[in-house]
CSV table of C-alpha atoms in Angstrom, one decimal:
chain,number,residue,atom,x,y,z
A,1,MET,CA,29.5,-21.8,-45.2
A,2,SER,CA,26.5,-20.2,-46.6
A,3,ILE,CA,24.9,-17.0,-45.5
A,4,TRP,CA,21.7,-18.9,-44.8
A,5,PHE,CA,23.5,-20.8,-42.1
A,6,PHE,CA,24.3,-17.6,-40.3
A,7,ILE,CA,20.8,-16.2,-40.8
A,8,ILE,CA,19.3,-19.4,-39.3
A,9,LEU,CA,21.8,-19.3,-36.4
A,10,ILE,CA,20.8,-15.7,-35.6
A,11,LEU,CA,17.1,-16.5,-35.8
A,12,ALA,CA,17.6,-19.5,-33.5
A,13,PHE,CA,19.3,-17.3,-30.9
A,14,ALA,CA,16.6,-14.7,-31.2
A,15,ILE,CA,13.9,-17.4,-30.7
A,16,VAL,CA,15.6,-18.7,-27.6
A,17,LEU,CA,17.0,-15.5,-26.0
A,18,GLY,CA,14.0,-13.3,-26.9
A,19,PRO,CA,11.5,-14.8,-24.4
A,20,ILE,CA,14.2,-15.1,-21.7
A,21,SER,CA,15.0,-11.4,-21.9
A,22,MET,CA,11.3,-10.5,-21.7
A,23,LEU,CA,11.1,-12.3,-18.4
A,24,ARG,CA,13.6,-9.9,-16.8
A,25,PRO,CA,11.9,-7.3,-14.6
A,26,ASN,CA,11.9,-3.7,-15.9
A,27,PRO,CA,13.3,-0.8,-13.7
A,28,ALA,CA,9.8,0.0,-12.2
A,29,GLN,CA,9.3,-3.6,-11.2
A,30,LYS,CA,12.7,-3.7,-9.6
A,31,ARG,CA,12.0,-0.5,-7.7
A,32,LYS,CA,8.7,-2.0,-6.3
A,33,GLU,CA,10.5,-5.2,-5.4
A,34,GLN,CA,13.1,-3.2,-3.4
A,35,LEU,CA,10.3,-1.3,-1.6
A,36,ARG,CA,8.6,-4.6,-0.7
A,37,LEU,CA,11.8,-6.2,0.5
A,38,HIS,CA,12.6,-3.2,2.6
A,39,ALA,CA,9.2,-3.3,4.2
A,40,SER,CA,9.4,-7.1,4.8
A,41,LYS,CA,12.7,-6.7,6.6
A,42,GLN,CA,11.0,-4.3,9.0
A,43,GLY,CA,8.1,-6.7,9.7
A,44,VAL,CA,5.6,-5.1,7.3
A,45,ARG,CA,3.8,-7.4,4.9
A,46,PHE,CA,2.5,-6.7,1.4
A,47,SER,CA,-0.6,-7.7,-0.6
A,48,ILE,CA,-3.0,-6.4,-3.2
A,49,ARG,CA,-6.5,-5.6,-2.0
A,50,ARG,CA,-9.6,-3.8,-3.2
A,51,LEU,CA,-10.7,-0.6,-1.4
A,52,PRO,CA,-14.4,-0.4,-0.4
A,53,ALA,CA,-16.3,2.0,-2.6
A,54,LEU,CA,-16.7,5.5,-1.3
A,55,LYS,CA,-20.3,6.8,-0.8
A,56,THR,CA,-19.9,8.9,-3.9
A,57,ASP,CA,-18.3,6.2,-6.1
A,58,ILE,CA,-20.4,4.7,-8.9
A,59,GLU,CA,-17.9,1.9,-9.8
A,60,GLN,CA,-15.9,-0.4,-7.6
A,61,SER,CA,-12.3,0.7,-7.0
A,62,ALA,CA,-9.3,-1.0,-8.6
A,63,SER,CA,-7.0,-3.3,-6.6
A,64,THR,CA,-4.3,-1.4,-4.7
A,65,PRO,CA,-1.0,-2.4,-3.1
A,66,VAL,CA,-1.4,-2.6,0.6
A,67,TYR,CA,1.4,-2.5,3.2
A,68,TYR,CA,0.2,-3.9,6.6
A,69,LEU,CA,1.2,-5.1,10.0
A,70,PRO,CA,-0.4,-8.5,10.8
A,71,PRO,CA,-3.6,-8.5,12.8
A,72,PRO,CA,-3.4,-8.3,16.6
A,73,LYS,CA,-3.2,-11.5,18.6
A,74,THR,CA,-6.1,-10.4,20.8
A,75,ARG,CA,-9.4,-10.4,19.1
A,76,ASP,CA,-10.7,-6.8,19.1
A,77,ASN,CA,-13.7,-5.6,17.3
A,78,GLN,CA,-12.4,-2.2,16.4
A,79,GLU,CA,-12.4,-2.1,12.6
A,80,TRP,CA,-12.1,1.3,11.1
A,81,ILE,CA,-11.1,2.7,7.7
A,82,LEU,CA,-10.1,6.2,6.9
A,83,MET,CA,-10.2,7.1,3.1
A,84,ARG,CA,-9.1,10.0,1.0
A,85,THR,CA,-12.0,11.6,-0.8
A,86,SER,CA,-11.8,13.9,-3.8
A,87,TYR,CA,-13.1,16.9,-1.8
A,88,VAL,CA,-12.4,18.8,1.4
A,89,HIS,CA,-15.5,19.1,3.6
A,90,GLU,CA,-16.1,20.3,7.2
A,91,GLY,CA,-17.8,17.0,7.9
A,92,ASN,CA,-14.6,15.1,7.1
A,93,PHE,CA,-12.3,13.9,9.8
A,94,HIS,CA,-9.3,15.9,8.4
A,95,GLN,CA,-9.4,17.9,5.2
A,96,GLU,CA,-10.2,15.3,2.4
A,97,TRP,CA,-9.9,12.3,4.8
A,98,ASP,CA,-13.2,10.8,6.0
A,99,TRP,CA,-14.3,7.7,7.8
A,100,GLN,CA,-15.8,4.9,5.6
A,101,ASN,CA,-17.8,3.2,8.3
A,102,ASN,CA,-19.3,4.1,11.7
A,103,ALA,CA,-16.4,2.7,13.7
A,104,ARG,CA,-13.8,5.1,15.1
A,105,PRO,CA,-10.4,4.6,16.8
A,106,ASN,CA,-9.6,5.9,20.2
A,107,ALA,CA,-8.6,9.5,20.8
A,108,ALA,CA,-4.8,8.8,20.9
A,109,THR,CA,-5.0,7.1,17.5
A,110,CYS,CA,-7.1,10.0,16.0
A,111,GLU,CA,-4.4,12.5,17.2
A,112,LEU,CA,-1.7,10.3,15.7
A,113,LEU,CA,-3.6,10.2,12.4
A,114,LYS,CA,-4.1,14.0,12.4
A,115,ALA,CA,-0.3,14.4,12.8
A,116,TYR,CA,0.6,12.0,10.0
A,117,LEU,CA,-2.2,12.8,7.4
A,118,PRO,CA,-0.6,16.1,6.2
A,119,GLN,CA,2.7,14.3,5.5
A,120,LEU,CA,1.1,11.6,3.3
A,121,PRO,CA,1.4,11.9,-0.5
A,122,ILE,CA,-1.6,11.8,-2.7
A,123,SER,CA,-0.7,8.2,-3.6
A,124,VAL,CA,-1.9,7.0,-0.1
A,125,SER,CA,-5.6,6.4,-0.5
A,126,ALA,CA,-6.6,4.8,2.8
A,127,ILE,CA,-5.5,3.7,6.2
A,128,SER,CA,-7.4,1.0,8.1
A,129,ARG,CA,-7.3,-1.3,11.1
A,130,GLY,CA,-9.2,-4.4,11.7
A,131,ALA,CA,-9.2,-8.2,11.2
A,132,LEU,CA,-6.7,-7.8,8.3
A,133,GLY,CA,-4.3,-5.8,10.5
A,134,THR,CA,-3.1,-2.2,10.4
A,135,CYS,CA,-3.0,-1.2,6.8
A,136,VAL,CA,-2.0,1.6,4.4
A,137,PHE,CA,-3.2,1.5,0.8
A,138,TRP,CA,-0.4,3.1,-1.2
A,139,THR,CA,0.3,3.0,-5.0
A,140,GLU,CA,4.1,3.0,-4.5
A,141,LYS,CA,4.7,6.1,-6.7
A,142,GLU,CA,7.3,7.5,-4.2
A,143,GLY,CA,10.5,5.9,-2.9
A,144,MET,CA,12.1,4.6,0.3
A,145,GLU,CA,11.7,7.9,2.3
A,146,THR,CA,7.9,7.7,1.9
A,147,LEU,CA,7.9,4.0,2.7
A,148,ASP,CA,9.8,4.7,5.9
A,149,VAL,CA,7.3,7.3,7.0
A,150,LEU,CA,4.5,4.8,6.3
A,151,ILE,CA,6.2,2.1,8.2
A,152,ASP,CA,6.7,4.4,11.2
A,153,MET,CA,3.0,5.5,11.0
A,154,LEU,CA,1.9,1.8,10.9
A,155,ASN,CA,4.0,0.9,13.9
A,156,LYS,CA,2.7,3.9,16.0
A,157,LEU,CA,-0.9,3.3,15.0
A,158,ASP,CA,-0.6,-0.4,15.9
A,159,GLN,CA,0.9,0.5,19.3
A,160,ALA,CA,-1.7,3.2,20.0
A,161,SER,CA,-4.5,0.8,19.1
A,162,SER,CA,-3.0,-2.1,21.0
A,163,GLN,CA,-2.7,0.0,24.1
A,164,SER,CA,-6.3,1.0,24.0
A,165,ASP,CA,-7.3,-2.7,23.5
A,166,GLU,CA,-5.4,-3.6,26.7
A,167,GLN,CA,-7.1,-0.8,28.6
A,168,ALA,CA,-10.5,-1.9,27.5
């Protein structure tokens, strides 16, 4: 057999196996998949959404991963969004966290938010509740421990908001 036969055989394998190996997820993609599966097992869904622009933003924000609990069965009109700003101001809700619209949650939900906000990493950019459900916008830079805190927060926020909806 000629050396050319082996060269052609190696090239054929490379042409076939190269694209297949490129389809395999890298370690970062596997980690994100594990986070999303862990959240799904606990009833939390995942999507990619665009944050509304802050009052100080010139450009529209990029799409961000969102972990959320489905919208409530009862139709409430309480839609609020709390976003992380780039500055601390006494007019903000809590340190660098400020309301994006005029709607505000009930007092119990506000107290719950104030308890969780100091625990949240910088990769959490917003928390909201409305027609899309109870959501946390998180870039997934941390691991399972952070995700468990976020899931706990989402469940408690959903309960606090649902209780106020029932009382109204």
